[in-house]
GROMACS .gro file of C-alpha atoms in nm:
model
  458
    1MET     CA    1  -1.036   3.551  -2.723
    2PRO     CA    2  -0.900   3.326  -2.846
    3VAL     CA    3  -0.575   3.454  -2.724
    4LEU     CA    4  -0.680   3.318  -2.412
    5VAL     CA    5  -0.783   2.999  -2.538
    6ASP     CA    6  -0.511   2.934  -2.724
    7GLN     CA    7  -0.291   2.966  -2.421
    8ALA     CA    8  -0.475   2.770  -2.215
    9ASP     CA    9  -0.500   2.500  -2.435
   10GLU     CA   10  -0.134   2.529  -2.489
   11THR     CA   11  -0.093   2.588  -2.107
   12ARG     CA   12  -0.317   2.214  -2.088
   13GLN     CA   13  -0.086   2.025  -2.302
   14PHE     CA   14   0.231   2.195  -2.113
   15LEU     CA   15   0.096   2.075  -1.751
   16LYS     CA   16  -0.043   1.778  -1.893
   17SER     CA   17   0.275   1.673  -2.072
   18ARG     CA   18   0.497   1.728  -1.692
   19LEU     CA   19   0.314   1.548  -1.489
   20GLN     CA   20   0.308   1.251  -1.701
   21THR     CA   21   0.648   1.224  -1.894
   22ASP     CA   22   0.848   1.478  -1.606
   23VAL     CA   23   1.127   1.215  -1.502
   24ILE     CA   24   1.421   1.470  -1.481
   25ASN     CA   25   1.285   1.701  -1.231
   26PHE     CA   26   1.276   1.452  -1.009
   27ARG     CA   27   1.205   1.542  -0.711
   28GLY     CA   28   1.289   1.437  -0.364
   29TYR     CA   29   1.519   1.110  -0.204
   30GLU     CA   30   1.791   1.254  -0.310
   31SER     CA   31   2.106   1.013  -0.080
   32GLU     CA   32   1.820   0.724  -0.260
   33TRP     CA   33   1.913   0.863  -0.599
   34GLN     CA   34   2.239   0.928  -0.637
   35HIS     CA   35   2.339   0.595  -0.463
   36ILE     CA   36   2.138   0.431  -0.819
   37ARG     CA   37   2.317   0.641  -1.039
   38ASP     CA   38   2.738   0.619  -0.846
   39LEU     CA   39   2.527   0.193  -0.861
   40LEU     CA   40   2.496   0.293  -1.264
   41PHE     CA   41   2.789   0.445  -1.347
   42ARG     CA   42   3.077   0.288  -1.199
   43THR     CA   43   2.919  -0.042  -1.350
   44ALA     CA   44   2.951   0.151  -1.666
   45GLU     CA   45   3.306   0.338  -1.608
   46HIS     CA   46   3.560   0.090  -1.446
   47GLY     CA   47   3.345  -0.268  -1.484
   48GLU     CA   48   3.175  -0.250  -1.168
   49SER     CA   49   3.008  -0.571  -1.083
   50ASN     CA   50   2.687  -0.492  -0.892
   51SER     CA   51   2.333  -0.597  -0.742
   52ALA     CA   52   2.066  -0.421  -0.565
   53LEU     CA   53   1.722  -0.420  -0.454
   54LEU     CA   54   1.465  -0.076  -0.468
   55LEU     CA   55   1.201  -0.095  -0.197
   56GLY     CA   56   0.925   0.082  -0.094
   57PRO     CA   57   0.531   0.097  -0.141
   58ARG     CA   58   0.335   0.137  -0.469
   59GLY     CA   59   0.346   0.485  -0.577
   60CYS     CA   60   0.608   0.614  -0.411
   61GLY     CA   61   0.835   0.699  -0.693
   62LYS     CA   62   1.057   0.373  -0.720
   63THR     CA   63   0.987   0.360  -1.089
   64THR     CA   64   1.046   0.720  -1.170
   65LEU     CA   65   1.367   0.709  -0.987
   66VAL     CA   66   1.498   0.497  -1.156
   67THR     CA   67   1.434   0.679  -1.531
   68SER     CA   68   1.519   1.010  -1.371
   69VAL     CA   69   1.881   0.848  -1.283
   70LEU     CA   70   1.881   0.671  -1.669
   71ALA     CA   71   1.758   1.011  -1.769
   72ASP     CA   72   2.095   1.156  -1.658
   73LEU     CA   73   2.339   0.901  -1.769
   74LEU     CA   74   2.179   0.845  -2.139
   75PRO     CA   75   2.255   1.209  -2.264
   76ASP     CA   76   2.662   1.116  -2.202
   77GLU     CA   77   2.774   0.890  -2.493
   78ILE     CA   78   3.013   0.686  -2.312
   79PHE     CA   79   2.760   0.562  -2.097
   80TYR     CA   80   2.536   0.435  -2.361
   81ARG     CA   81   2.776   0.320  -2.598
   82ASN     CA   82   2.889   0.164  -2.371
   83THR     CA   83   2.544   0.062  -2.171
   84LEU     CA   84   2.383  -0.220  -2.228
   85ILE     CA   85   1.944  -0.159  -2.070
   86VAL     CA   86   1.822  -0.461  -2.028
   87TYR     CA   87   1.388  -0.437  -1.850
   88LEU     CA   88   1.228  -0.715  -1.763
   89ASN     CA   89   0.866  -0.675  -1.586
   90GLY     CA   90   0.753  -0.938  -1.365
   91LEU     CA   91   0.378  -0.897  -1.472
   92LEU     CA   92   0.485  -0.928  -1.856
   93HIS     CA   93   0.751  -1.140  -1.819
   94THR     CA   94   0.556  -1.435  -1.626
   95ASP     CA   95   0.851  -1.743  -1.667
   96ASP     CA   96   1.171  -1.729  -1.729
   97ARG     CA   97   1.162  -1.856  -2.063
   98LEU     CA   98   0.999  -1.495  -2.190
   99ALA     CA   99   1.239  -1.297  -2.013
  100LEU     CA  100   1.550  -1.497  -2.156
  101LYS     CA  101   1.323  -1.444  -2.490
  102SER     CA  102   1.342  -1.070  -2.451
  103ALA     CA  103   1.686  -0.998  -2.261
  104THR     CA  104   1.859  -1.148  -2.502
  105ALA     CA  105   1.606  -0.907  -2.792
  106GLN     CA  106   1.708  -0.629  -2.612
  107MET     CA  107   2.068  -0.682  -2.638
  108ASN     CA  108   2.079  -0.781  -2.979
  109LEU     CA  109   2.175  -1.123  -2.956
  110GLU     CA  110   1.954  -1.216  -3.201
  111ASN     CA  111   2.215  -1.292  -3.513
  112ALA     CA  112   2.482  -1.467  -3.347
  113VAL     CA  113   2.306  -1.836  -3.380
  114ASN     CA  114   2.118  -1.718  -3.725
  115GLY     CA  115   1.826  -1.602  -3.617
  116LYS     CA  116   1.771  -1.912  -3.395
  117VAL     CA  117   1.807  -1.788  -3.063
  118PHE     CA  118   1.477  -1.895  -2.907
  119GLY     CA  119   1.559  -2.222  -2.877
  120SER     CA  120   1.498  -2.414  -2.556
  121PHE     CA  121   1.535  -2.216  -2.204
  122ALA     CA  122   1.857  -2.420  -2.183
  123GLU     CA  123   2.095  -2.318  -2.499
  124ASN     CA  124   1.945  -1.942  -2.468
  125LEU     CA  125   1.949  -1.947  -2.051
  126ALA     CA  126   2.380  -2.122  -2.177
  127PHE     CA  127   2.401  -1.870  -2.500
  128LEU     CA  128   2.332  -1.533  -2.263
  129LEU     CA  129   2.540  -1.678  -2.001
  130GLU     CA  130   2.846  -1.751  -2.223
  131CYS     CA  131   2.778  -1.423  -2.394
  132LEU     CA  132   2.811  -1.214  -2.047
  133LYS     CA  133   3.103  -1.410  -1.975
  134ALA     CA  134   3.252  -1.431  -2.296
  135GLY     CA  135   3.452  -1.041  -2.294
  136ASP     CA  136   3.741  -0.878  -2.194
  137ARG     CA  137   3.593  -0.729  -1.821
  138LYS     CA  138   3.737  -0.372  -1.898
  139LYS     CA  139   3.690  -0.408  -2.297
  140SER     CA  140   3.290  -0.572  -2.291
  141LYS     CA  141   2.996  -0.367  -2.266
  142SER     CA  142   2.830  -0.316  -1.938
  143VAL     CA  143   2.508  -0.507  -1.907
  144VAL     CA  144   2.195  -0.295  -1.684
  145PHE     CA  145   1.921  -0.538  -1.535
  146ILE     CA  146   1.647  -0.361  -1.411
  147LEU     CA  147   1.387  -0.631  -1.309
  148GLU     CA  148   0.968  -0.486  -1.227
  149GLU     CA  149   0.808  -0.615  -1.028
  150PHE     CA  150   1.115  -0.773  -0.912
  151ASP     CA  151   0.926  -1.006  -0.693
  152LEU     CA  152   0.742  -1.225  -0.964
  153PHE     CA  153   1.028  -1.356  -1.101
  154CYS     CA  154   1.031  -1.513  -0.748
  155SER     CA  155   0.812  -1.729  -0.800
  156HIS     CA  156   0.964  -1.824  -1.161
  157HIS     CA  157   1.038  -2.244  -1.149
  158ASN     CA  158   1.368  -2.284  -0.934
  159GLN     CA  159   1.456  -1.887  -0.975
  160THR     CA  160   1.745  -1.994  -1.224
  161LEU     CA  161   1.707  -1.691  -1.407
  162LEU     CA  162   1.723  -1.474  -1.029
  163TYR     CA  163   1.989  -1.698  -0.921
  164ASN     CA  164   2.242  -1.660  -1.289
  165LEU     CA  165   2.235  -1.313  -1.307
  166PHE     CA  166   2.322  -1.314  -0.896
  167ASP     CA  167   2.605  -1.555  -0.967
  168VAL     CA  168   2.758  -1.361  -1.260
  169ALA     CA  169   2.693  -1.044  -1.137
  170GLN     CA  170   2.839  -1.119  -0.751
  171SER     CA  171   3.184  -1.352  -0.956
  172ALA     CA  172   3.276  -1.031  -1.120
  173GLN     CA  173   3.322  -1.213  -1.453
  174ALA     CA  174   3.116  -0.935  -1.624
  175PRO     CA  175   3.085  -0.602  -1.526
  176ILE     CA  176   2.640  -0.579  -1.498
  177CYS     CA  177   2.462  -0.452  -1.297
  178VAL     CA  178   2.067  -0.657  -1.177
  179LEU     CA  179   1.873  -0.370  -0.964
  180GLY     CA  180   1.483  -0.522  -0.839
  181ILE     CA  181   1.229  -0.311  -0.810
  182THR     CA  182   0.944  -0.351  -0.576
  183ALA     CA  183   0.698  -0.324  -0.324
  184ARG     CA  184   0.724  -0.638  -0.131
  185MET     CA  185   0.952  -0.520   0.225
  186ASP     CA  186   0.988  -0.886   0.274
  187VAL     CA  187   1.121  -1.049  -0.062
  188ILE     CA  188   1.468  -1.096   0.049
  189GLU     CA  189   1.258  -1.345   0.224
  190LEU     CA  190   1.130  -1.483  -0.125
  191LEU     CA  191   1.448  -1.551  -0.234
  192GLU     CA  192   1.604  -1.953  -0.247
  193LYS     CA  193   1.892  -1.974  -0.044
  194ARG     CA  194   2.184  -2.047  -0.290
  195VAL     CA  195   2.046  -1.720  -0.510
  196LYS     CA  196   2.038  -1.521  -0.138
  197SER     CA  197   2.407  -1.645  -0.120
  198ARG     CA  198   2.511  -1.448  -0.420
  199PHE     CA  199   2.296  -1.126  -0.383
  200SER     CA  200   2.494  -0.826  -0.272
  201HIS     CA  201   2.161  -0.785   0.046
  202ARG     CA  202   2.210  -0.430  -0.117
  203GLN     CA  203   1.852  -0.261  -0.007
  204ILE     CA  204   1.763   0.110  -0.060
  205PHE     CA  205   1.380   0.216   0.042
  206ILE     CA  206   1.193   0.495  -0.036
  207LEU     CA  207   0.982   0.531   0.258
  208PRO     CA  208   0.665   0.811   0.189
  209ARG     CA  209   0.701   1.082   0.371
  210GLU     CA  210   0.398   1.115   0.602
  211ASN     CA  211   0.422   1.415   0.809
  212ASP     CA  212   0.514   1.698   0.524
  213PHE     CA  213   0.192   1.883   0.469
  214LYS     CA  214   0.400   2.158   0.355
  215SER     CA  215   0.575   2.014   0.091
  216ARG     CA  216   0.209   1.880  -0.089
  217ILE     CA  217   0.153   2.262  -0.139
  218GLU     CA  218   0.474   2.323  -0.224
  219LEU     CA  219   0.445   2.098  -0.489
  220PHE     CA  220   0.091   2.185  -0.556
  221LYS     CA  221   0.243   2.595  -0.668
  222LEU     CA  222   0.523   2.360  -0.876
  223LEU     CA  223   0.318   2.160  -1.085
  224LEU     CA  224   0.108   2.354  -1.136
  225SER     CA  225   0.284   2.654  -1.252
  226LEU     CA  226   0.422   2.793  -1.560
  227PRO     CA  227   0.819   2.869  -1.607
  228THR     CA  228   0.911   3.196  -1.615
  229GLU     CA  229   1.095   3.309  -1.978
  230LYS     CA  230   1.387   3.365  -1.684
  231GLU     CA  231   1.364   2.968  -1.583
  232LEU     CA  232   1.344   2.862  -1.923
  233LYS     CA  233   1.685   2.997  -2.057
  234GLU     CA  234   1.840   2.859  -1.753
  235TYR     CA  235   1.644   2.498  -1.819
  236LYS     CA  236   1.769   2.536  -2.217
  237LYS     CA  237   2.127   2.555  -2.009
  238LEU     CA  238   2.096   2.245  -1.830
  239TYR     CA  239   1.853   2.085  -2.072
  240LYS     CA  240   2.021   1.766  -2.154
  241PRO     CA  241   1.861   1.606  -2.458
  242ILE     CA  242   1.887   1.120  -2.515
  243PRO     CA  243   1.985   1.060  -2.836
  244LEU     CA  244   1.757   0.838  -3.039
  245GLU     CA  245   2.049   0.589  -3.056
  246ALA     CA  246   2.064   0.555  -2.658
  247LEU     CA  247   1.648   0.475  -2.683
  248GLN     CA  248   1.637   0.168  -3.025
  249ASN     CA  249   1.687  -0.113  -2.743
  250HIS     CA  250   1.514  -0.119  -2.406
  251GLU     CA  251   1.211  -0.085  -2.380
  252LEU     CA  252   1.175   0.164  -2.066
  253PRO     CA  253   0.882   0.344  -2.115
  254LEU     CA  254   0.877   0.654  -1.973
  255LEU     CA  255   1.159   0.729  -2.106
  256ARG     CA  256   1.025   0.752  -2.472
  257ARG     CA  257   0.890   1.082  -2.429
  258VAL     CA  258   1.133   1.300  -2.192
  259PHE     CA  259   0.908   1.651  -2.109
  260ASN     CA  260   1.077   1.891  -2.279
  261PRO     CA  261   0.926   2.253  -2.139
  262THR     CA  262   1.159   2.412  -2.449
  263GLU     CA  263   0.929   2.306  -2.642
  264TYR     CA  264   0.638   2.545  -2.587
  265SER     CA  265   0.608   2.908  -2.541
  266PHE     CA  266   0.358   3.142  -2.322
  267GLU     CA  267   0.308   3.523  -2.327
  268SER     CA  268   0.436   3.713  -2.110
  269LYS     CA  269   0.095   3.900  -1.910
  270TRP     CA  270  -0.014   3.470  -1.970
  271ILE     CA  271   0.212   3.315  -1.768
  272SER     CA  272   0.186   3.612  -1.511
  273LYS     CA  273  -0.194   3.589  -1.477
  274TRP     CA  274  -0.155   3.167  -1.389
  275ASN     CA  275   0.139   3.185  -1.197
  276LYS     CA  276  -0.094   3.488  -0.963
  277HIS     CA  277  -0.405   3.211  -0.966
  278VAL     CA  278  -0.218   2.935  -0.879
  279ASP     CA  279  -0.069   3.124  -0.546
  280GLY     CA  280  -0.398   3.195  -0.465
  281LEU     CA  281  -0.521   2.871  -0.478
  282ALA     CA  282  -0.261   2.691  -0.310
  283ALA     CA  283  -0.318   2.987  -0.035
  284ASN     CA  284  -0.693   2.969  -0.048
  285SER     CA  285  -0.827   2.778   0.268
  286LYS     CA  286  -1.050   2.612   0.112
  287VAL     CA  287  -0.798   2.425  -0.145
  288VAL     CA  288  -0.579   2.372   0.194
  289SER     CA  289  -0.831   2.157   0.301
  290VAL     CA  290  -0.920   1.964   0.029
  291LEU     CA  291  -0.530   1.878  -0.006
  292GLN     CA  292  -0.486   1.885   0.319
  293ASN     CA  293  -0.794   1.583   0.340
  294MET     CA  294  -0.635   1.399   0.063
  295TYR     CA  295  -0.282   1.414   0.231
  296GLU     CA  296  -0.422   1.214   0.498
  297TYR     CA  297  -0.645   0.984   0.313
  298ASP     CA  298  -0.301   0.858   0.098
  299VAL     CA  299  -0.023   1.073   0.114
  300MET     CA  300   0.095   0.907  -0.228
  301GLU     CA  301   0.223   1.141  -0.484
  302ALA     CA  302   0.157   0.939  -0.780
  303THR     CA  303  -0.214   0.935  -0.595
  304PHE     CA  304  -0.170   1.358  -0.614
  305LYS     CA  305  -0.006   1.374  -0.971
  306THR     CA  306  -0.356   1.163  -1.082
  307PHE     CA  307  -0.504   1.400  -0.914
  308LEU     CA  308  -0.358   1.657  -1.049
  309PHE     CA  309  -0.392   1.562  -1.358
  310GLU     CA  310  -0.806   1.549  -1.419
  311LEU     CA  311  -0.777   1.871  -1.255
  312VAL     CA  312  -0.522   2.010  -1.571
  313SER     CA  313  -0.792   1.826  -1.806
  314GLN     CA  314  -1.052   2.039  -1.729
  315ILE     CA  315  -0.909   2.309  -1.835
  316GLY     CA  316  -1.033   2.449  -2.158
  317GLU     CA  317  -1.242   2.702  -2.362
  318ALA     CA  318  -1.530   2.736  -2.126
  319SER     CA  319  -1.283   2.736  -1.823
  320PRO     CA  320  -0.944   2.880  -1.904
  321LEU     CA  321  -0.839   2.920  -1.523
  322LEU     CA  322  -0.906   2.665  -1.265
  323THR     CA  323  -1.169   2.666  -1.030
  324MET     CA  324  -1.215   2.600  -0.663
  325GLU     CA  325  -1.575   2.413  -0.810
  326THR     CA  326  -1.364   2.209  -0.997
  327ILE     CA  327  -1.086   2.085  -0.699
  328ASN     CA  328  -1.383   2.055  -0.496
  329ARG     CA  329  -1.561   1.785  -0.726
  330LEU     CA  330  -1.244   1.616  -0.779
  331GLY     CA  331  -1.088   1.644  -0.459
  332LEU     CA  332  -1.464   1.461  -0.322
  333GLN     CA  333  -1.383   1.140  -0.579
  334PHE     CA  334  -1.015   1.071  -0.466
  335GLU     CA  335  -1.095   1.080  -0.128
  336CYS     CA  336  -1.410   0.842  -0.191
  337ASP     CA  337  -1.333   0.488   0.008
  338ASP     CA  338  -1.418   0.151  -0.207
  339LYS     CA  339  -1.481  -0.042   0.066
  340ILE     CA  340  -1.809   0.206   0.218
  341ASN     CA  341  -1.879   0.162  -0.155
  342LEU     CA  342  -1.946  -0.220  -0.117
  343LEU     CA  343  -2.123  -0.183   0.217
  344CYS     CA  344  -2.375   0.084   0.126
  345GLY     CA  345  -2.418  -0.214  -0.212
  346LEU     CA  346  -2.512  -0.422   0.122
  347SER     CA  347  -2.867  -0.596   0.182
  348VAL     CA  348  -2.935  -0.473   0.509
  349LEU     CA  349  -2.906  -0.808   0.694
  350GLU     CA  350  -2.583  -0.804   0.599
  351GLN     CA  351  -2.580  -0.380   0.687
  352CYS     CA  352  -2.731  -0.581   1.027
  353LEU     CA  353  -2.443  -0.807   1.037
  354MET     CA  354  -2.178  -0.573   0.998
  355ILE     CA  355  -2.342  -0.346   1.300
  356ALA     CA  356  -2.324  -0.651   1.480
  357MET     CA  357  -2.003  -0.752   1.442
  358LYS     CA  358  -1.862  -0.397   1.488
  359HIS     CA  359  -2.004  -0.395   1.876
  360HIS     CA  360  -1.817  -0.768   1.904
  361SER     CA  361  -1.528  -0.574   1.808
  362GLU     CA  362  -1.578  -0.334   2.061
  363ILE     CA  363  -1.663  -0.463   2.355
  364TYR     CA  364  -1.440  -0.720   2.286
  365ASP     CA  365  -1.138  -0.463   2.170
  366ARG     CA  366  -1.118  -0.671   1.758
  367ASP     CA  367  -1.068  -1.009   1.981
  368PRO     CA  368  -1.262  -1.297   1.717
  369PHE     CA  369  -1.595  -1.381   1.642
  370ASN     CA  370  -1.775  -1.660   1.432
  371PHE     CA  371  -2.103  -1.671   1.299
  372GLU     CA  372  -2.295  -1.816   1.632
  373MET     CA  373  -2.137  -1.512   1.854
  374ILE     CA  374  -2.318  -1.281   1.588
  375LEU     CA  375  -2.582  -1.438   1.505
  376THR     CA  376  -2.688  -1.402   1.963
  377ARG     CA  377  -2.550  -0.992   1.869
  378TYR     CA  378  -2.807  -0.972   1.598
  379ASN     CA  379  -3.114  -1.143   1.782
  380LYS     CA  380  -3.107  -0.940   2.052
  381PHE     CA  381  -3.220  -0.692   1.799
  382ALA     CA  382  -3.375  -0.824   1.553
  383ASN     CA  383  -3.648  -0.972   1.894
  384SER     CA  384  -3.645  -0.586   1.951
  385SER     CA  385  -3.691  -0.461   1.591
  386THR     CA  386  -4.039  -0.443   1.395
  387THR     CA  387  -3.827  -0.479   1.069
  388MET     CA  388  -3.580  -0.764   1.088
  389GLN     CA  389  -3.770  -1.044   1.275
  390GLY     CA  390  -3.874  -1.407   1.103
  391ILE     CA  391  -3.594  -1.433   0.944
  392ASP     CA  392  -3.461  -1.759   0.883
  393ARG     CA  393  -3.142  -1.838   1.012
  394SER     CA  394  -3.015  -1.985   0.701
  395VAL     CA  395  -3.067  -1.649   0.528
  396ILE     CA  396  -2.841  -1.484   0.799
  397LEU     CA  397  -2.608  -1.784   0.781
  398LYS     CA  398  -2.614  -1.721   0.386
  399ALA     CA  399  -2.591  -1.348   0.459
  400TYR     CA  400  -2.244  -1.410   0.677
  401GLU     CA  401  -2.096  -1.673   0.380
  402HIS     CA  402  -2.139  -1.338   0.136
  403ILE     CA  403  -1.956  -1.109   0.343
  404LYS     CA  404  -1.678  -1.327   0.390
  405ASN     CA  405  -1.719  -1.373   0.005
  406LEU     CA  406  -1.653  -0.983  -0.058
  407GLU     CA  407  -1.290  -0.987   0.210
  408LEU     CA  408  -1.467  -0.780   0.482
  409ILE     CA  409  -1.404  -1.023   0.714
  410ALA     CA  410  -1.082  -1.243   0.743
  411PRO     CA  411  -1.026  -1.625   0.905
  412VAL     CA  412  -0.785  -1.634   1.164
  413SER     CA  413  -0.503  -1.792   1.103
  414GLY     CA  414  -0.398  -2.102   1.265
  415SER     CA  415  -0.841  -2.154   1.222
  416THR     CA  416  -0.869  -2.491   1.046
  417SER     CA  417  -1.155  -2.582   0.840
  418LYS     CA  418  -1.255  -2.900   1.054
  419VAL     CA  419  -1.387  -2.706   1.230
  420GLN     CA  420  -1.786  -2.627   1.182
  421LYS     CA  421  -1.818  -2.306   0.995
  422GLU     CA  422  -2.077  -2.152   1.177
  423TYR     CA  423  -1.780  -2.192   1.436
  424GLN     CA  424  -1.479  -2.076   1.287
  425LEU     CA  425  -1.332  -1.748   1.391
  426HIS     CA  426  -1.322  -1.447   1.175
  427ARG     CA  427  -1.138  -1.109   1.260
  428LEU     CA  428  -1.308  -0.755   1.103
  429LEU     CA  429  -1.119  -0.610   0.852
  430LEU     CA  430  -1.333  -0.264   0.845
  431THR     CA  431  -1.271   0.017   1.105
  432TYR     CA  432  -1.561   0.052   1.292
  433GLY     CA  433  -1.569   0.458   1.105
  434GLN     CA  434  -1.593   0.283   0.734
  435ILE     CA  435  -1.914   0.098   0.901
  436ASN     CA  436  -2.087   0.457   1.046
  437GLN     CA  437  -2.040   0.619   0.686
  438ALA     CA  438  -2.144   0.348   0.501
  439VAL     CA  439  -2.479   0.356   0.747
  440GLY     CA  440  -2.501   0.676   0.717
  441LYS     CA  441  -2.474   0.688   0.347
  442THR     CA  442  -2.728   0.378   0.237
  443PRO     CA  443  -3.018   0.574   0.140
  444ASN     CA  444  -3.380   0.459   0.271
  445LEU     CA  445  -3.194   0.231   0.557
  446PRO     CA  446  -3.476   0.184   0.842
  447THR     CA  447  -3.441   0.438   1.098
  448GLU     CA  448  -3.383   0.226   1.385
  449ILE     CA  449  -3.107   0.041   1.259
  450CYS     CA  450  -2.936   0.370   1.191
  451GLN     CA  451  -3.036   0.434   1.592
  452TRP     CA  452  -2.840   0.032   1.652
  453ALA     CA  453  -2.518   0.160   1.451
  454GLN     CA  454  -2.490   0.431   1.705
  455SER     CA  455  -2.563   0.346   2.016
  456SER     CA  456  -2.418   0.260   2.282
  457LEU     CA  457  -2.211  -0.114   2.341
  458VAL     CA  458  -2.447  -0.395   2.451
   0.00000   0.00000   0.00000
């Protein structure tokens, strides 16, 4: 038994590490991966200057892709000795001054002005640009700027930093590559005209595959399986550790601890038993049903990895193998719709107003509505109800405004604030199914309200 427990603990650590830090085995988007690699390699090897944007919804793997490319390039001594990597994040570097301060530190330029780098923004910018432009294009180090949350840099004053970086890249004054990462598909429209004119307009899209559930099952088996002895031997031949020297300056978080499966050891009997168990789970119709429901709710690999991380965290002395009950329980959590939970917390009056909005939207094909329209529909129900009669109009209006504040409905664009609030037009931001589910899940809701929600349209 102690041996089994030890192997289970080691398996848990191995799988958690793989799910969190395995950027080398990047799956899918091979052409996009190669495109980014070629850009960075040409900047480092040939002194080319480039700019590009990597776009895709949150959780699809944009940052992981870039990190995977760097994990592939950094073991090459020629690359890391000839390249400086500057990582800036729009959530952290909220203005150009902070971004410039961080960039200067990551490029090891403090000593060039006797430790007085952080003067005025104009002085620092002039100093940084002079450093970038002063070197020989063929002999000076290349600089790769990775701008995470790129759209937030567009809100900085005059977009000064973006303008100057793109200007240096376009004029090829120094070997520099500017790579922006963003979830905003319309980010080009956020750029000022002068900035846009200096951008290469190279856009690389990472879009989730929405009709490939078979690959999700394969990913389930791949991420939860243990490597065989043969696979470990092959990995040892291919594994290229990143030298510490290459990690000293930049701040890209995922590169600090790159997954290395050769650090773990498992007994061959345990590997065979574990992998057979995982294959059995992947073939189980109930497990497939849970994974199917999750896939239909959210196709992002990041969400799926979070689910698997919580799943493998349950492995231990009490439960050395994954169980169907745990998968079911965690699957229900990940399928949970926060909007439905929010609806379940509304008062009975607010729920009635939501039902009235649903009926209105169904009848008029989601046309906008105002308070008076919903009040009329609600009163028609309340007059025949034994529980909802006698509620004052001002109370109903306050409930309506509370629904608006929760952003369950939204004002129609172009609806002016000069219009009296009872007549301002709104649209419903929920699906009819969400409202029906909330009505069904709300405890102690009067039966007549539940029947009204499911009734034919009147």
